JSON list of C-alpha atoms in Angstrom, two decimals:
[
{"chain": "A", "resi": 4, "resn": "UNK", "atom": "CA", "xyz": [-103.67, -50.64, 66.83]},
{"chain": "A", "resi": 5, "resn": "UNK", "atom": "CA", "xyz": [-105.10, -47.25, 65.91]},
{"chain": "A", "resi": 6, "resn": "UNK", "atom": "CA", "xyz": [-104.37, -44.50, 68.42]},
{"chain": "A", "resi": 7, "resn": "UNK", "atom": "CA", "xyz": [-106.41, -41.76, 66.73]},
{"chain": "A", "resi": 8, "resn": "UNK", "atom": "CA", "xyz": [-109.14, -41.50, 69.38]},
{"chain": "A", "resi": 9, "resn": "UNK", "atom": "CA", "xyz": [-106.61, -41.30, 72.19]},
{"chain": "A", "resi": 10, "resn": "UNK", "atom": "CA", "xyz": [-104.62, -38.68, 70.27]},
{"chain": "A", "resi": 11, "resn": "UNK", "atom": "CA", "xyz": [-107.73, -36.61, 69.51]},
{"chain": "A", "resi": 12, "resn": "UNK", "atom": "CA", "xyz": [-108.78, -36.70, 73.16]},
{"chain": "A", "resi": 13, "resn": "UNK", "atom": "CA", "xyz": [-105.39, -35.62, 74.48]},
{"chain": "A", "resi": 14, "resn": "UNK", "atom": "CA", "xyz": [-105.04, -32.93, 71.80]},
{"chain": "A", "resi": 15, "resn": "UNK", "atom": "CA", "xyz": [-108.52, -31.53, 72.48]},
{"chain": "A", "resi": 16, "resn": "UNK", "atom": "CA", "xyz": [-107.85, -31.43, 76.23]},
{"chain": "A", "resi": 17, "resn": "UNK", "atom": "CA", "xyz": [-104.49, -29.67, 75.87]},
{"chain": "A", "resi": 18, "resn": "UNK", "atom": "CA", "xyz": [-105.63, -27.15, 73.27]},
{"chain": "A", "resi": 19, "resn": "UNK", "atom": "CA", "xyz": [-108.87, -26.42, 75.12]},
{"chain": "A", "resi": 20, "resn": "UNK", "atom": "CA", "xyz": [-106.94, -25.60, 78.28]},
{"chain": "A", "resi": 21, "resn": "UNK", "atom": "CA", "xyz": [-104.50, -23.39, 76.36]},
{"chain": "A", "resi": 22, "resn": "UNK", "atom": "CA", "xyz": [-107.24, -21.57, 74.43]},
{"chain": "A", "resi": 23, "resn": "UNK", "atom": "CA", "xyz": [-109.42, -20.95, 77.49]},
{"chain": "A", "resi": 24, "resn": "UNK", "atom": "CA", "xyz": [-106.50, -19.83, 79.69]},
{"chain": "A", "resi": 25, "resn": "UNK", "atom": "CA", "xyz": [-105.03, -17.46, 77.10]},
{"chain": "A", "resi": 26, "resn": "UNK", "atom": "CA", "xyz": [-108.49, -16.14, 76.23]},
{"chain": "A", "resi": 27, "resn": "UNK", "atom": "CA", "xyz": [-109.26, -15.43, 79.88]},
{"chain": "A", "resi": 28, "resn": "UNK", "atom": "CA", "xyz": [-105.95, -13.62, 80.40]},
{"chain": "A", "resi": 29, "resn": "UNK", "atom": "CA", "xyz": [-106.41, -11.53, 77.25]},
{"chain": "A", "resi": 30, "resn": "UNK", "atom": "CA", "xyz": [-110.01, -10.71, 78.17]},
{"chain": "A", "resi": 31, "resn": "UNK", "atom": "CA", "xyz": [-109.10, -9.74, 81.73]},
{"chain": "A", "resi": 32, "resn": "UNK", "atom": "CA", "xyz": [-106.16, -7.56, 80.73]},
{"chain": "A", "resi": 33, "resn": "UNK", "atom": "CA", "xyz": [-107.58, -6.33, 77.41]},
{"chain": "A", "resi": 34, "resn": "UNK", "atom": "CA", "xyz": [-109.93, -3.79, 78.97]},
{"chain": "A", "resi": 35, "resn": "UNK", "atom": "CA", "xyz": [-106.99, -1.45, 79.56]},
{"chain": "A", "resi": 36, "resn": "UNK", "atom": "CA", "xyz": [-106.19, -1.30, 75.85]},
{"chain": "A", "resi": 37, "resn": "UNK", "atom": "CA", "xyz": [-109.82, -0.92, 74.81]},
{"chain": "A", "resi": 38, "resn": "UNK", "atom": "CA", "xyz": [-110.36, 1.83, 77.41]},
{"chain": "A", "resi": 39, "resn": "UNK", "atom": "CA", "xyz": [-107.51, 3.77, 75.76]},
{"chain": "A", "resi": 40, "resn": "UNK", "atom": "CA", "xyz": [-109.36, 3.61, 72.46]},
{"chain": "A", "resi": 41, "resn": "UNK", "atom": "CA", "xyz": [-112.72, 4.76, 73.87]},
{"chain": "A", "resi": 42, "resn": "UNK", "atom": "CA", "xyz": [-111.99, 6.43, 77.22]},
{"chain": "A", "resi": 43, "resn": "UNK", "atom": "CA", "xyz": [-115.46, 7.84, 77.97]},
{"chain": "A", "resi": 44, "resn": "UNK", "atom": "CA", "xyz": [-117.71, 4.80, 77.47]},
{"chain": "A", "resi": 45, "resn": "UNK", "atom": "CA", "xyz": [-116.90, 1.91, 79.83]},
{"chain": "A", "resi": 46, "resn": "UNK", "atom": "CA", "xyz": [-119.94, -0.19, 78.83]},
{"chain": "A", "resi": 47, "resn": "UNK", "atom": "CA", "xyz": [-118.99, 0.04, 75.14]},
{"chain": "A", "resi": 48, "resn": "UNK", "atom": "CA", "xyz": [-115.43, -1.02, 75.99]},
{"chain": "A", "resi": 49, "resn": "UNK", "atom": "CA", "xyz": [-116.69, -4.09, 77.82]},
{"chain": "A", "resi": 50, "resn": "UNK", "atom": "CA", "xyz": [-118.83, -5.04, 74.81]},
{"chain": "A", "resi": 51, "resn": "UNK", "atom": "CA", "xyz": [-115.89, -4.61, 72.44]},
{"chain": "A", "resi": 52, "resn": "UNK", "atom": "CA", "xyz": [-113.70, -6.76, 74.69]},
{"chain": "A", "resi": 53, "resn": "UNK", "atom": "CA", "xyz": [-116.39, -9.49, 74.81]},
{"chain": "A", "resi": 54, "resn": "UNK", "atom": "CA", "xyz": [-116.71, -9.38, 71.02]},
{"chain": "A", "resi": 55, "resn": "UNK", "atom": "CA", "xyz": [-112.93, -9.77, 70.71]},
{"chain": "A", "resi": 56, "resn": "UNK", "atom": "CA", "xyz": [-113.07, -12.76, 73.07]},
{"chain": "A", "resi": 57, "resn": "UNK", "atom": "CA", "xyz": [-115.84, -14.43, 71.05]},
{"chain": "A", "resi": 58, "resn": "UNK", "atom": "CA", "xyz": [-113.89, -13.87, 67.83]},
{"chain": "A", "resi": 59, "resn": "UNK", "atom": "CA", "xyz": [-110.76, -15.29, 69.47]},
{"chain": "A", "resi": 60, "resn": "UNK", "atom": "CA", "xyz": [-112.61, -18.43, 70.57]},
{"chain": "A", "resi": 61, "resn": "UNK", "atom": "CA", "xyz": [-114.25, -18.91, 67.18]},
{"chain": "A", "resi": 62, "resn": "UNK", "atom": "CA", "xyz": [-110.97, -18.63, 65.27]},
{"chain": "A", "resi": 63, "resn": "UNK", "atom": "CA", "xyz": [-109.12, -21.02, 67.57]},
{"chain": "A", "resi": 64, "resn": "UNK", "atom": "CA", "xyz": [-111.90, -23.58, 67.94]},
{"chain": "A", "resi": 65, "resn": "UNK", "atom": "CA", "xyz": [-112.36, -23.50, 64.16]},
{"chain": "A", "resi": 66, "resn": "UNK", "atom": "CA", "xyz": [-108.68, -24.18, 63.62]},
{"chain": "A", "resi": 67, "resn": "UNK", "atom": "CA", "xyz": [-108.68, -27.06, 66.12]},
{"chain": "A", "resi": 68, "resn": "UNK", "atom": "CA", "xyz": [-111.70, -28.72, 64.49]},
{"chain": "A", "resi": 69, "resn": "UNK", "atom": "CA", "xyz": [-110.30, -28.30, 60.98]},
{"chain": "A", "resi": 70, "resn": "UNK", "atom": "CA", "xyz": [-106.91, -29.65, 62.05]},
{"chain": "A", "resi": 71, "resn": "UNK", "atom": "CA", "xyz": [-108.55, -32.83, 63.36]},
{"chain": "A", "resi": 72, "resn": "UNK", "atom": "CA", "xyz": [-109.89, -33.62, 59.91]},
{"chain": "A", "resi": 73, "resn": "UNK", "atom": "CA", "xyz": [-106.41, -33.57, 58.34]},
{"chain": "A", "resi": 74, "resn": "UNK", "atom": "CA", "xyz": [-104.74, -36.10, 60.61]},
{"chain": "A", "resi": 75, "resn": "UNK", "atom": "CA", "xyz": [-103.51, -39.36, 59.20]},
{"chain": "A", "resi": 76, "resn": "UNK", "atom": "CA", "xyz": [-103.86, -42.68, 60.95]},
{"chain": "A", "resi": 77, "resn": "UNK", "atom": "CA", "xyz": [-101.71, -42.91, 64.08]},
{"chain": "A", "resi": 78, "resn": "UNK", "atom": "CA", "xyz": [-100.33, -46.38, 64.72]},
{"chain": "A", "resi": 79, "resn": "UNK", "atom": "CA", "xyz": [-97.74, -45.99, 67.49]},
{"chain": "A", "resi": 80, "resn": "UNK", "atom": "CA", "xyz": [-97.07, -44.11, 70.68]},
{"chain": "A", "resi": 81, "resn": "UNK", "atom": "CA", "xyz": [-94.25, -42.21, 68.96]},
{"chain": "A", "resi": 82, "resn": "UNK", "atom": "CA", "xyz": [-96.61, -40.99, 66.24]},
{"chain": "A", "resi": 83, "resn": "UNK", "atom": "CA", "xyz": [-99.13, -40.05, 68.94]},
{"chain": "A", "resi": 84, "resn": "UNK", "atom": "CA", "xyz": [-96.60, -37.88, 70.77]},
{"chain": "A", "resi": 85, "resn": "UNK", "atom": "CA", "xyz": [-95.29, -36.34, 67.53]},
{"chain": "A", "resi": 86, "resn": "UNK", "atom": "CA", "xyz": [-98.79, -35.46, 66.33]},
{"chain": "A", "resi": 87, "resn": "UNK", "atom": "CA", "xyz": [-99.87, -33.90, 69.62]},
{"chain": "A", "resi": 88, "resn": "UNK", "atom": "CA", "xyz": [-96.62, -31.96, 69.95]},
{"chain": "A", "resi": 89, "resn": "UNK", "atom": "CA", "xyz": [-96.69, -30.64, 66.39]},
{"chain": "A", "resi": 90, "resn": "UNK", "atom": "CA", "xyz": [-100.37, -29.64, 66.45]},
{"chain": "A", "resi": 91, "resn": "UNK", "atom": "CA", "xyz": [-100.09, -28.03, 69.89]},
{"chain": "A", "resi": 92, "resn": "UNK", "atom": "CA", "xyz": [-97.03, -26.06, 68.76]},
{"chain": "A", "resi": 93, "resn": "UNK", "atom": "CA", "xyz": [-98.98, -24.82, 65.74]},
{"chain": "A", "resi": 94, "resn": "UNK", "atom": "CA", "xyz": [-101.90, -23.59, 67.86]},
{"chain": "A", "resi": 95, "resn": "UNK", "atom": "CA", "xyz": [-99.49, -21.84, 70.26]},
{"chain": "A", "resi": 96, "resn": "UNK", "atom": "CA", "xyz": [-97.76, -20.22, 67.29]},
{"chain": "A", "resi": 97, "resn": "UNK", "atom": "CA", "xyz": [-101.10, -19.04, 65.91]},
{"chain": "A", "resi": 98, "resn": "UNK", "atom": "CA", "xyz": [-101.98, -17.56, 69.31]},
{"chain": "A", "resi": 99, "resn": "UNK", "atom": "CA", "xyz": [-98.66, -15.71, 69.43]},
{"chain": "A", "resi": 100, "resn": "UNK", "atom": "CA", "xyz": [-99.09, -14.34, 65.90]},
{"chain": "A", "resi": 101, "resn": "UNK", "atom": "CA", "xyz": [-102.65, -13.20, 66.65]},
{"chain": "A", "resi": 102, "resn": "UNK", "atom": "CA", "xyz": [-101.48, -11.54, 69.86]},
{"chain": "A", "resi": 103, "resn": "UNK", "atom": "CA", "xyz": [-98.69, -9.56, 68.19]},
{"chain": "A", "resi": 104, "resn": "UNK", "atom": "CA", "xyz": [-100.92, -8.70, 65.23]},
{"chain": "A", "resi": 105, "resn": "UNK", "atom": "CA", "xyz": [-103.58, -7.31, 67.58]},
{"chain": "A", "resi": 106, "resn": "UNK", "atom": "CA", "xyz": [-101.03, -5.37, 69.63]},
{"chain": "A", "resi": 107, "resn": "UNK", "atom": "CA", "xyz": [-99.54, -3.87, 66.48]},
{"chain": "A", "resi": 108, "resn": "UNK", "atom": "CA", "xyz": [-102.90, -2.62, 65.22]},
{"chain": "A", "resi": 109, "resn": "UNK", "atom": "CA", "xyz": [-104.06, -1.43, 68.64]},
{"chain": "A", "resi": 110, "resn": "UNK", "atom": "CA", "xyz": [-100.90, 0.59, 69.25]},
{"chain": "A", "resi": 111, "resn": "UNK", "atom": "CA", "xyz": [-101.02, 2.00, 65.73]},
{"chain": "A", "resi": 112, "resn": "UNK", "atom": "CA", "xyz": [-104.66, 2.98, 66.23]},
{"chain": "A", "resi": 113, "resn": "UNK", "atom": "CA", "xyz": [-103.99, 4.49, 69.66]},
{"chain": "A", "resi": 114, "resn": "UNK", "atom": "CA", "xyz": [-101.06, 6.55, 68.33]},
{"chain": "A", "resi": 115, "resn": "UNK", "atom": "CA", "xyz": [-103.28, 7.83, 65.55]},
{"chain": "A", "resi": 116, "resn": "UNK", "atom": "CA", "xyz": [-105.97, 8.94, 68.02]},
{"chain": "A", "resi": 117, "resn": "UNK", "atom": "CA", "xyz": [-103.62, 10.19, 70.76]},
{"chain": "A", "resi": 118, "resn": "UNK", "atom": "CA", "xyz": [-100.42, 11.59, 69.27]},
{"chain": "A", "resi": 119, "resn": "UNK", "atom": "CA", "xyz": [-97.52, 11.73, 71.71]}
]
C-alpha cells in the first residue's frame, strides 16, 4: 500500500500550521524592530512589516512545495512517521535560521544607525 497521499496531507497540515503561527507571531511583534529602523513613519513601517511577512510566506511555501516533489514512495507507517518527522524538523530548522539571520542583520543595521 502506498501512503504518499496520507503523508502529504499530514505534512501539509502540520507545516501550514507552523508557518502561519510563526508568521503571525513575527508579524505582530516585528513592528517594534521596524519602528526602530524608521521611527518617524509608522505607515511605512507597517508596509515594510507586511512585505517581510509576504516574503516569509513565499520562501516557506516554496520550500514545502519543492520538498514534496523529492519524496520517495512511502510503503509503511514507519516510513510515513519518519518522513513527516524529518521534513517537519527541516522546516523548523529553516525557520530558526531565518529568524536568527534576520535578527543579526536588523541589530547590525540598528547599531549602525543609532550608535550606543
